[in-house]
Amino acid sequence: MYKGFKNAVELDFSKPELKEKMQAAFEQVDAEKGLTLPLVIGGERIYTEKKFESINPSTKEVLGYSSSASAEQCDQAIRAAQDAFATWRKSSVDERVRCMRKLAQLLVENRFYIDAWNIEESGKNWGEADGELCELLDFINSYCVHIQTLEEGIPLMHTDEHNVCKYIPMGVGATISPWNFPVGLFANMLIAAAITGNTSVNKPASTTPISAFKFFELMEKCGIPAGVINFLPGSGSDIGDLIVDHPLIRFINFTGSKDVGCRIYERAGKVNPGQKGLKKVVAEMGGKNAIIVDSSANIAKAAQGVASSAFTFQGQKCSACSRALVMADVHDEFVAALIEEAKKLKADQGTGRDNKTIGPVSSKDAYDKITEYIEIGRGEGDVVCGGTYSDEKGYYIDPTIIDGISRTDRIANEEIFGPVVAVITVNSFDEALDIANQTEYGLTGSVYSETRENVIKAKDEFNVGNLYFNRKCTAAVVLQHPFGGFNLSGTDAKTGTPNYLRNFMYLKSISEDLTF
Ligand code: NAP
């Protein structure tokens, strides 16, 4: 079905010529530092008096400033999107796909520049930043395929009527994105809206507005008319409710924390004066992901998988592993191997440009929250690796393993969103599954086992949106691992699939009497 589709491949930065290109991109970024971002409403750039800073978490350097939308500007942006919808909804699928293919081309042309801003603003290493860009290319290319299939509608019976059931766009949507994939997720959500014929207002996370804006500028050049997308930075606590409550908003595409996602879900359920239609919410939220290691597992492989899942990008992926559920008879061997893996990943103060495996966490708020959890974990169990941190120059936390955690402890149940993994000892595979499923989340999970019976059981009983075996629980690949969680991890969005795009379309059934 996807013959000819190839996933984008991360750049190999060990090649000197690619390193040089990256350095050149950093120089380009340096020349732009101190910039001020505008709002973009209906194609017009608006600079507001109220601004907020974007900070490099590796060094605490101020990278630039962003305008901050007022209540009136939110309303203005939503109305601009509504105006643009009148024509964009009539655009052909062919035209939308052409724009998206152009966008993919622009992304490839500006790859190093986009990666460089992402590295500076989010604290990712080079590979993680480029991996994010690759996933975005995959999203774009896969949606170009899916939208053409969806254009066919659904097959119907024909009698003496001519019957058609086709997908149509919904109207104006809001996209609200997190900081941890400041390019990829910001982009994925607004691309899904645009390729389905909708228009939208697009709120980036306040920690990473520049990376989002740099993508937005490319999207403005891909051929879509002004007003189809509208850049609307501002604090979520100030403008979030205004956007969500607005009567012209038809859908909200949100990725972020459980608390904000649940708030949006609840508010969107209320029909406000002037509103036509019930709002649809696509919410992708947090996780408390577990990896089970049973007695038959390849322990070295399991330790590598848990370390990679828990510590890459400093554990700041919604899919990250934060609980290792380990059978008692392999516990000591596994923990020793995990410590060895974690020790390879120390978080030294750096520049963010040194491309170390482990960088800083995203902000002072994140640093404070994660270190508080480390101290809670120190009280609940034994810190057997890491537990050390410093915000001397940037926000650095060493990969931390906390052993001896019981299933009722806080760090066994609450999302930490940092480089911290709790080790919980179990006495049976059933107990492991029971603990894996006990949290309110249901995003990713993995099982290391060479016992077929356990694998089959877990396939049925491990209740998460993305389940893996003998592999890490991060790094979902578009068209291979459709991504999205159950329970309070979200509405099971499954990014990169036709199902994802269907979230933003109505199905219209049309029948014509042929005997008349
Ligand atoms: P967050 O605090 O929930 O923020 C996400 C977005 O919501 C930001 O743009 C934020 O704006 C905005 N926001 C804040 N308050 C709002 C309100 N009252 N109404 C509307 N919007 C509001 O999450 P985060 O810290 O950026 O991201 C980390 C979380 O995202 C983690 O829980 C992680 O697991 C989750 N995540 C999930 C997935 C997934 O696919 N399931 C992917 C990535 C991340 P400000 O930045 O201005 O506050």
Coordinates of C-alpha atoms and ligand atoms in Angstrom, one line a residue:
M1 CA 0.0 0.0 0.0
Y2 CA 2.8 2.4 0.8
K3 CA 5.0 1.2 -2.0
G4 CA 7.7 3.8 -2.7
F5 CA 7.3 5.5 0.7
K6 CA 10.6 5.9 2.5
N7 CA 11.0 7.3 6.0
A8 CA 13.4 10.2 6.1
V9 CA 16.9 9.3 7.5
E10 CA 18.7 11.3 10.2
L11 CA 21.9 13.1 9.2
D12 CA 25.1 11.4 10.2
F13 CA 26.9 14.2 12.0
S14 CA 30.1 12.3 12.3
K15 CA 30.7 13.3 8.7
P16 CA 33.0 16.4 8.7
E17 CA 31.0 18.1 5.9
L18 CA 27.8 17.8 7.8
K19 CA 29.4 19.1 11.0
E20 CA 30.6 22.1 9.0
K21 CA 27.1 22.8 7.7
M22 CA 25.8 22.6 11.2
Q23 CA 28.4 25.1 12.4
A24 CA 27.5 27.5 9.6
A25 CA 23.8 27.2 10.7
F26 CA 24.8 28.1 14.3
E27 CA 26.5 31.2 12.9
Q28 CA 23.3 32.1 11.1
V29 CA 21.4 31.7 14.3
D30 CA 24.0 33.8 16.2
A31 CA 23.5 36.6 13.7
E32 CA 19.7 36.6 14.4
K33 CA 19.9 36.3 18.2
G34 CA 17.9 39.0 20.0
L35 CA 15.2 38.9 17.4
T36 CA 11.6 39.7 18.2
L37 CA 8.8 37.5 16.9
P38 CA 5.5 38.9 15.7
L39 CA 2.0 37.5 15.8
V40 CA 0.9 36.6 12.3
I41 CA -2.8 37.2 11.7
G42 CA -4.3 36.9 8.2
G43 CA -0.7 37.2 6.8
E44 CA -0.1 40.5 8.7
R45 CA 2.8 40.7 11.1
I46 CA 1.9 42.4 14.4
Y47 CA 4.4 43.3 17.1
T48 CA 2.9 43.7 20.5
E49 CA 4.1 45.7 23.5
K50 CA 3.8 42.8 25.8
K51 CA 6.6 40.3 25.1
F52 CA 8.2 37.2 26.6
E53 CA 11.7 35.8 26.4
S54 CA 13.0 32.6 24.9
I55 CA 15.9 31.2 26.8
N56 CA 18.6 28.7 25.8
P57 CA 18.4 26.0 28.6
S58 CA 22.1 25.0 28.0
T59 CA 23.4 28.4 28.9
K60 CA 20.5 30.5 30.1
E61 CA 21.3 33.0 27.3
V62 CA 18.3 35.0 26.1
L63 CA 17.8 34.0 22.5
G64 CA 15.1 36.4 21.6
Y65 CA 11.6 37.7 22.4
S66 CA 8.1 36.9 21.3
S67 CA 5.1 39.1 20.9
S68 CA 2.2 38.0 23.1
A69 CA -1.4 37.9 21.9
S70 CA -4.1 39.8 23.7
A71 CA -7.7 38.7 24.0
E72 CA -8.7 41.0 21.0
Q73 CA -5.9 39.6 18.9
C74 CA -7.0 36.0 19.6
D75 CA -10.5 36.9 18.4
Q76 CA -9.0 38.7 15.4
A77 CA -6.9 35.7 14.5
I78 CA -9.8 33.3 14.8
R79 CA -11.9 35.6 12.6
A80 CA -9.1 35.8 10.0
A81 CA -9.0 32.0 9.9
Q82 CA -12.8 32.0 9.5
D83 CA -12.5 34.4 6.5
A84 CA -9.7 32.3 5.0
F85 CA -11.8 29.1 5.4
A86 CA -14.4 30.4 2.9
T87 CA -11.9 29.9 0.0
W88 CA -9.5 27.3 1.5
R89 CA -12.2 24.8 2.1
K90 CA -12.8 24.8 -1.7
S91 CA -9.2 24.2 -2.6
S92 CA -8.6 20.9 -4.3
V93 CA -6.8 18.1 -2.6
D94 CA -4.3 18.2 -5.5
E95 CA -3.5 21.9 -4.6
R96 CA -3.1 21.2 -0.9
V97 CA -0.8 18.2 -1.6
R98 CA 1.2 20.4 -3.9
C99 CA 1.7 23.0 -1.1
M100 CA 2.7 20.2 1.3
R101 CA 5.2 18.8 -1.1
K102 CA 6.7 22.3 -1.5
L103 CA 6.8 22.6 2.3
A104 CA 8.8 19.3 2.6
Q105 CA 11.2 20.6 0.0
L106 CA 11.6 23.9 1.9
L107 CA 12.3 21.9 5.1
V108 CA 15.0 19.9 3.5
E109 CA 16.6 23.1 2.1
N110 CA 16.5 24.7 5.5
R111 CA 17.3 21.6 7.5
F112 CA 20.4 22.7 9.3
Y113 CA 19.0 26.1 10.1
I114 CA 15.8 24.7 11.6
D115 CA 17.8 22.1 13.5
A116 CA 20.1 24.8 14.9
W117 CA 17.3 26.8 16.3
N118 CA 15.7 23.7 17.8
I119 CA 19.1 22.8 19.5
E120 CA 19.5 26.3 20.9
E121 CA 16.0 26.6 22.2
S122 CA 15.1 23.1 23.4
G123 CA 18.5 21.8 24.5
K124 CA 18.3 18.8 22.1
N125 CA 21.4 17.2 20.8
W126 CA 22.0 17.3 17.0
G127 CA 20.7 13.8 16.3
E128 CA 17.5 14.4 18.3
A129 CA 16.8 17.7 16.6
D130 CA 17.4 16.2 13.2
G131 CA 15.3 13.1 14.1
E132 CA 12.4 15.4 14.9
L133 CA 12.8 17.0 11.5
C134 CA 12.8 13.6 9.9
E135 CA 9.6 12.6 11.7
L136 CA 8.0 15.9 10.4
L137 CA 9.0 15.1 6.8
D138 CA 7.4 11.6 7.3
F139 CA 4.2 13.2 8.7
I140 CA 4.0 15.5 5.7
N141 CA 4.7 12.8 3.1
S142 CA 2.3 10.3 4.7
Y143 CA -0.5 12.9 4.9
C144 CA -0.1 13.6 1.2
V145 CA -0.8 9.9 0.6
H146 CA -3.6 9.6 3.1
I147 CA -5.5 12.7 2.0
Q148 CA -5.7 11.4 -1.6
T149 CA -7.2 8.1 -0.3
L150 CA -9.6 9.9 1.9
E151 CA -10.7 12.0 -1.0
E152 CA -12.4 8.9 -2.4
G153 CA -14.8 9.0 0.6
I154 CA -16.4 5.7 1.7
P155 CA -17.8 3.1 -0.6
L156 CA -21.6 3.0 -0.7
M157 CA -24.4 1.0 -2.4
H158 CA -26.0 2.5 -5.4
T159 CA -29.7 1.8 -6.2
D160 CA -31.7 4.2 -8.3
E161 CA -30.0 6.9 -6.3
H162 CA -26.4 8.2 -6.9
N163 CA -24.9 8.1 -3.4
V164 CA -21.7 9.6 -2.2
C165 CA -20.2 10.0 1.2
K166 CA -17.2 12.3 1.3
Y167 CA -14.9 13.9 3.8
I168 CA -15.2 17.6 4.2
P169 CA -13.3 20.1 6.3
M170 CA -14.8 21.3 9.6
G171 CA -13.8 25.0 9.8
V172 CA -11.5 26.9 12.1
G173 CA -9.4 24.9 14.5
A174 CA -6.9 25.8 17.3
T175 CA -3.6 24.0 17.6
I176 CA -1.8 24.2 21.0
S177 CA 1.6 22.5 21.2
P178 CA 4.2 21.6 23.7
W179 CA 7.9 22.6 23.9
N180 CA 9.5 19.2 23.7
F181 CA 9.1 18.8 19.9
P182 CA 8.9 22.5 19.2
V183 CA 9.2 22.1 15.4
G184 CA 7.7 18.7 14.8
L185 CA 4.6 18.7 16.9
F186 CA 3.8 22.4 16.3
A187 CA 4.0 21.6 12.6
N188 CA 2.2 18.3 12.6
M189 CA -0.9 19.7 14.2
L190 CA -1.3 22.6 11.9
I191 CA -0.3 20.6 8.8
A192 CA -3.1 18.1 9.6
A193 CA -5.5 21.0 9.8
A194 CA -4.4 22.6 6.6
I195 CA -4.2 19.5 4.4
T196 CA -7.8 18.6 5.4
G197 CA -9.0 21.9 4.1
N198 CA -9.3 23.6 7.5
T199 CA -7.9 26.9 8.7
S200 CA -6.4 27.3 12.2
V201 CA -4.8 29.5 14.8
N202 CA -1.5 28.1 16.1
K203 CA -0.3 28.6 19.6
P204 CA 3.3 27.5 20.2
A205 CA 4.6 26.6 23.7
S206 CA 6.0 29.7 25.4
T207 CA 9.4 28.0 26.1
T208 CA 10.1 27.5 22.4
P209 CA 8.4 30.1 20.2
I210 CA 11.4 30.7 17.9
S211 CA 11.7 27.2 16.6
A212 CA 8.0 27.1 15.9
F213 CA 8.1 30.5 14.1
K214 CA 11.0 29.4 12.0
F215 CA 8.9 26.5 10.7
F216 CA 5.8 28.8 10.4
E217 CA 7.8 31.1 8.1
L218 CA 8.5 28.1 5.8
M219 CA 4.9 27.2 5.7
E220 CA 4.0 30.7 4.7
K221 CA 6.2 30.2 1.6
C222 CA 4.6 26.9 0.5
G223 CA 1.7 28.4 -1.4
I224 CA -1.2 28.4 1.1
P225 CA -3.1 31.6 1.3
A226 CA -2.8 34.1 4.2
G227 CA -5.1 33.3 7.1
V228 CA -5.1 29.6 6.6
I229 CA -2.6 29.4 9.5
N230 CA -2.1 32.2 12.1
F231 CA 0.8 32.4 14.5
L232 CA -0.5 33.2 18.0
P233 CA 2.1 33.0 20.7
G234 CA 1.1 34.0 24.3
S235 CA 0.9 32.4 27.7
G236 CA -1.4 29.4 27.8
S237 CA -2.8 30.5 31.1
D238 CA -3.7 34.0 29.7
I239 CA -5.0 33.1 26.2
G240 CA -5.7 29.3 26.3
D241 CA -9.2 29.6 27.6
L242 CA -10.1 32.4 25.2
I243 CA -9.1 30.3 22.2
V244 CA -10.7 27.1 23.4
D245 CA -14.0 28.9 24.4
H246 CA -14.3 30.9 21.2
P247 CA -17.6 30.1 19.5
L248 CA -16.0 29.9 16.0
I249 CA -13.6 27.2 17.0
R250 CA -14.7 23.8 15.6
F251 CA -11.8 21.7 16.9
I252 CA -8.9 21.9 19.3
N253 CA -5.8 19.9 18.5
F254 CA -3.8 19.8 21.7
T255 CA -0.6 18.1 22.8
G256 CA 0.8 18.7 26.3
S257 CA 0.2 17.8 29.9
K258 CA -2.8 15.8 31.3
D259 CA -4.0 18.7 33.4
V260 CA -4.2 21.2 30.6
G261 CA -5.6 18.6 28.2
C262 CA -8.4 17.7 30.6
R263 CA -9.1 21.3 31.2
I264 CA -9.5 21.9 27.4
Y265 CA -11.6 18.8 27.0
E266 CA -14.0 20.0 29.7
R267 CA -14.2 23.6 28.5
A268 CA -14.8 22.5 24.9
G269 CA -17.8 20.5 26.0
K270 CA -19.7 23.7 26.8
V271 CA -21.7 25.3 24.0
N272 CA -21.1 29.1 24.1
P273 CA -23.4 31.8 22.7
G274 CA -23.0 32.1 19.0
Q275 CA -21.5 28.7 18.6
K276 CA -22.7 26.3 15.9
G277 CA -21.6 22.8 16.3
L278 CA -20.0 20.7 19.1
K279 CA -16.2 21.1 19.4
K280 CA -14.0 18.2 18.8
V281 CA -10.9 17.8 21.0
V282 CA -7.9 15.8 20.0
A283 CA -5.7 15.6 23.1
E284 CA -2.3 13.9 23.3
M285 CA -1.2 14.1 26.9
G286 CA 1.3 12.6 29.3
G287 CA 2.5 9.1 30.2
K288 CA 4.0 7.0 33.0
N289 CA 5.4 4.5 30.7
A290 CA 6.7 1.1 31.9
I291 CA 9.1 -1.4 30.6
I292 CA 8.8 -5.0 31.9
V293 CA 11.9 -7.1 32.2
D294 CA 11.1 -10.8 32.8
S295 CA 13.3 -13.6 33.9
S296 CA 13.9 -14.8 30.3
A297 CA 14.9 -11.4 29.0
N298 CA 18.3 -10.6 27.4
I299 CA 19.4 -8.4 30.3
A300 CA 22.1 -6.5 28.4
K301 CA 19.6 -5.6 25.7
A302 CA 16.9 -4.7 28.3
A303 CA 19.3 -2.4 30.1
Q304 CA 20.2 -0.6 26.9
G305 CA 16.6 -0.3 26.0
V306 CA 15.5 1.1 29.4
A307 CA 18.5 3.6 29.5
S308 CA 17.8 4.8 26.0
S309 CA 14.0 5.1 26.7
A310 CA 14.5 6.8 30.0
F311 CA 17.4 9.2 29.4
T312 CA 17.6 10.3 25.7
F313 CA 16.5 13.9 25.4
Q314 CA 16.8 13.9 29.2
G315 CA 13.6 11.8 29.5
Q316 CA 11.5 14.7 28.2
K317 CA 9.5 12.6 25.7
C318 CA 5.9 11.7 26.4
S319 CA 6.9 8.1 25.4
A320 CA 9.9 8.0 27.8
C321 CA 10.2 5.0 30.2
S322 CA 9.9 6.1 33.8
R323 CA 9.2 2.7 35.4
A324 CA 11.3 -0.5 35.0
L325 CA 9.3 -3.5 36.3
V326 CA 11.8 -6.2 36.9
M327 CA 11.4 -9.8 38.0
A328 CA 13.1 -10.5 41.3
D329 CA 15.4 -13.2 40.0
V330 CA 17.0 -10.9 37.5
H331 CA 16.8 -7.7 39.5
D332 CA 20.4 -7.4 40.6
E333 CA 21.9 -8.3 37.2
F334 CA 19.5 -5.9 35.5
V335 CA 20.2 -2.9 37.9
A336 CA 23.9 -3.4 37.6
A337 CA 23.7 -3.3 33.8
L338 CA 21.4 -0.3 33.8
I339 CA 23.8 1.6 36.0
E340 CA 26.6 0.8 33.6
E341 CA 24.5 2.2 30.7
A342 CA 23.5 5.3 32.7
K343 CA 27.0 6.1 33.7
K344 CA 27.9 6.5 30.0
L345 CA 25.4 9.4 29.9
K346 CA 26.6 12.0 32.4
A347 CA 25.1 15.5 32.0
D348 CA 28.0 17.9 32.0
Q349 CA 27.5 21.6 31.8
G350 CA 27.9 22.5 28.1
T351 CA 27.0 24.9 25.4
G352 CA 24.3 22.9 23.6
R353 CA 26.4 23.1 20.5
D354 CA 28.9 20.4 21.7
N355 CA 26.4 17.7 20.7
K356 CA 26.7 15.7 23.9
T357 CA 24.3 12.8 24.3
I358 CA 22.7 14.3 27.4
G359 CA 21.9 18.0 27.4
P360 CA 20.0 20.2 29.8
V361 CA 16.3 20.0 30.7
S362 CA 14.1 22.5 29.1
S363 CA 13.7 25.3 31.6
K364 CA 14.1 26.4 35.2
D365 CA 10.5 25.3 35.9
A366 CA 11.3 21.8 34.5
Y367 CA 14.6 21.7 36.5
D368 CA 12.8 22.6 39.7
K369 CA 10.0 20.1 39.2
I370 CA 12.3 17.2 38.2
T371 CA 14.8 17.8 41.1
E372 CA 11.9 17.9 43.5
Y373 CA 10.8 14.5 42.3
I374 CA 14.4 13.2 42.7
E375 CA 14.3 14.3 46.3
I376 CA 10.8 12.6 46.8
G377 CA 12.3 9.5 45.2
R378 CA 15.3 9.7 47.5
G379 CA 12.8 9.4 50.4
E380 CA 10.8 6.6 48.7
G381 CA 13.7 4.4 47.5
D382 CA 17.4 4.2 46.9
V383 CA 19.2 6.4 44.4
V384 CA 21.6 4.0 42.9
C385 CA 22.8 6.2 40.1
G386 CA 22.8 9.9 39.4
G387 CA 20.6 12.0 41.7
T388 CA 23.0 14.8 41.1
Y389 CA 22.1 18.1 39.3
S390 CA 23.4 21.6 38.8
D391 CA 21.9 24.8 37.4
E392 CA 25.2 26.7 37.5
K393 CA 25.3 27.6 33.8
G394 CA 22.4 25.6 32.3
Y395 CA 19.8 23.2 33.7
Y396 CA 21.6 19.9 33.9
I397 CA 20.4 16.7 35.7
D398 CA 22.3 13.4 35.6
P399 CA 20.4 10.3 34.5
T400 CA 19.0 9.0 37.8
I401 CA 17.9 5.5 38.8
I402 CA 15.9 5.0 41.9
D403 CA 15.7 1.4 43.1
G404 CA 13.5 -0.2 45.7
I405 CA 10.3 1.7 44.7
S406 CA 7.0 0.2 45.6
R407 CA 3.8 0.4 43.4
T408 CA 2.2 2.9 45.7
D409 CA 5.0 5.4 45.8
R410 CA 4.6 8.8 44.1
I411 CA 7.4 8.3 41.6
A412 CA 5.8 5.1 40.5
N413 CA 2.6 6.9 39.5
E414 CA 3.2 10.6 38.7
E415 CA 4.7 11.8 35.4
I416 CA 8.1 13.4 36.1
F417 CA 9.1 14.3 32.5
G418 CA 12.8 14.2 33.2
P419 CA 15.8 11.7 33.3
V420 CA 14.5 9.6 36.2
V421 CA 13.6 6.0 36.2
A422 CA 12.0 4.1 39.1
V423 CA 12.9 0.4 39.5
I424 CA 10.1 -1.8 40.9
T425 CA 10.7 -5.4 41.7
V426 CA 7.9 -7.9 40.8
N427 CA 7.5 -11.5 41.7
S428 CA 5.4 -12.7 38.7
F429 CA 4.6 -11.6 35.1
D430 CA 1.0 -11.0 36.1
E431 CA 2.1 -8.7 38.9
A432 CA 4.2 -6.8 36.4
L433 CA 1.3 -6.3 34.0
D434 CA -1.0 -5.3 36.9
I435 CA 1.5 -2.6 38.0
A436 CA 2.1 -1.5 34.4
N437 CA -1.6 -0.9 34.0
Q438 CA -2.3 0.7 37.4
T439 CA -1.6 4.3 36.4
E440 CA -4.2 6.7 34.9
Y441 CA -2.1 6.9 31.8
G442 CA -1.8 4.5 28.8
L443 CA 0.7 5.8 26.3
T444 CA 3.7 3.5 25.6
G445 CA 5.1 0.3 27.1
S446 CA 7.6 -2.3 26.3
V447 CA 8.3 -5.9 27.4
Y448 CA 11.7 -7.6 27.3
S449 CA 11.0 -11.3 27.3
E450 CA 11.9 -14.5 25.4
T451 CA 9.0 -16.4 26.8
R452 CA 6.3 -16.6 24.1
E453 CA 3.5 -17.1 26.6
N454 CA 4.4 -13.8 28.3
V455 CA 4.6 -12.0 25.0
I456 CA 1.2 -13.2 23.9
K457 CA -0.3 -12.3 27.3
A458 CA 1.1 -8.8 27.2
K459 CA -0.1 -8.2 23.7
D460 CA -3.6 -8.7 25.0
E461 CA -3.4 -7.2 28.5
F462 CA -0.8 -4.4 28.5
N463 CA -3.2 -1.5 27.9
V464 CA -1.2 1.2 26.1
G465 CA -1.5 2.9 22.8
N466 CA 2.0 1.9 21.7
L467 CA 3.3 -1.4 22.8
Y468 CA 6.7 -2.8 21.9
F469 CA 8.6 -6.1 22.5
N470 CA 12.4 -6.4 23.0
R471 CA 12.8 -2.8 21.9
K472 CA 12.8 0.6 23.6
C473 CA 9.4 2.3 24.1
T474 CA 10.5 5.6 22.5
A475 CA 11.2 6.5 18.8
A476 CA 7.9 5.6 17.1
V477 CA 8.4 5.8 13.3
V478 CA 5.7 7.2 11.0
L479 CA 3.7 4.4 9.1
Q480 CA 5.4 1.8 11.2
H481 CA 4.2 2.7 14.7
P482 CA 1.1 4.9 14.6
F483 CA 1.4 7.1 17.8
G484 CA -1.2 8.0 20.4
G485 CA -2.3 6.9 23.9
F486 CA -5.3 5.6 25.8
N487 CA -6.8 6.5 29.2
L488 CA -5.6 9.9 30.4
S489 CA -2.7 9.8 27.9
G490 CA -5.1 11.1 25.3
T491 CA -7.8 10.5 22.7
D492 CA -5.8 7.9 20.8
A493 CA -4.9 10.3 17.9
K494 CA -2.5 7.9 16.1
T495 CA -0.5 10.5 14.3
G496 CA 0.7 9.8 10.7
T497 CA -2.4 7.8 9.9
P498 CA -5.6 8.4 7.9
N499 CA -7.4 8.1 11.3
Y500 CA -5.5 11.2 12.5
L501 CA -6.7 13.2 9.5
R502 CA -10.2 12.0 9.9
N503 CA -10.3 13.8 13.3
F504 CA -10.5 17.1 11.4
M505 CA -13.2 16.2 8.9
Y506 CA -16.9 15.6 8.8
L507 CA -18.4 12.9 6.7
K508 CA -21.1 14.3 4.4
S509 CA -23.6 11.8 2.8
I510 CA -25.1 13.0 -0.5
S511 CA -27.8 11.2 -2.4
E512 CA -29.3 12.1 -5.7
D513 CA -32.5 10.5 -7.0
L514 CA -31.7 9.4 -10.6
T515 CA -35.3 8.7 -11.5
F516 CA -36.4 12.3 -11.1
Ligands
NAP1 P1 1.6 22.0 28.9 O1 2.1 22.7 30.1 O2 0.3 21.3 29.1 O3 1.6 23.0 27.7 C1 1.2 22.6 26.4 C2 0.6 23.7 25.7 O4 -0.6 24.1 26.3 C3 1.5 25.0 25.7 O5 1.4 25.6 24.5 C4 0.9 25.8 26.8 O6 1.2 27.2 26.7 C5 -0.6 25.5 26.6 N1 -1.4 25.8 27.7 C6 -1.1 26.0 29.0 N2 -2.2 26.3 29.8 C7 -3.2 26.3 28.9 C8 -4.6 26.5 29.1 N3 -5.2 26.8 30.2 N4 -5.4 26.4 28.0 C9 -4.9 26.1 26.8 N5 -3.5 25.9 26.6 C10 -2.7 26.0 27.6 O7 2.7 20.9 28.5 P2 4.2 21.0 28.2 O8 4.9 21.2 29.5 O9 4.4 22.0 27.2 O10 4.6 19.6 27.6 C11 4.9 18.5 28.3 C12 3.7 17.6 28.4 O11 3.3 17.3 27.1 C13 4.1 16.3 29.1 O12 3.0 15.9 30.0 C14 4.2 15.3 27.9 O13 3.9 14.0 28.3 C15 3.1 15.9 27.0 N6 3.4 15.4 25.6 C16 2.5 14.5 25.1 C17 2.7 14.0 23.8 C18 1.9 13.0 23.2 O14 2.0 12.7 22.0 N7 1.0 12.3 24.0 C19 3.8 14.6 23.0 C20 4.6 15.5 23.6 C21 4.4 16.0 24.9 P3 2.4 27.8 27.5 O15 3.6 27.2 27.0 O16 2.2 29.2 27.2 O17 2.2 27.5 29.0

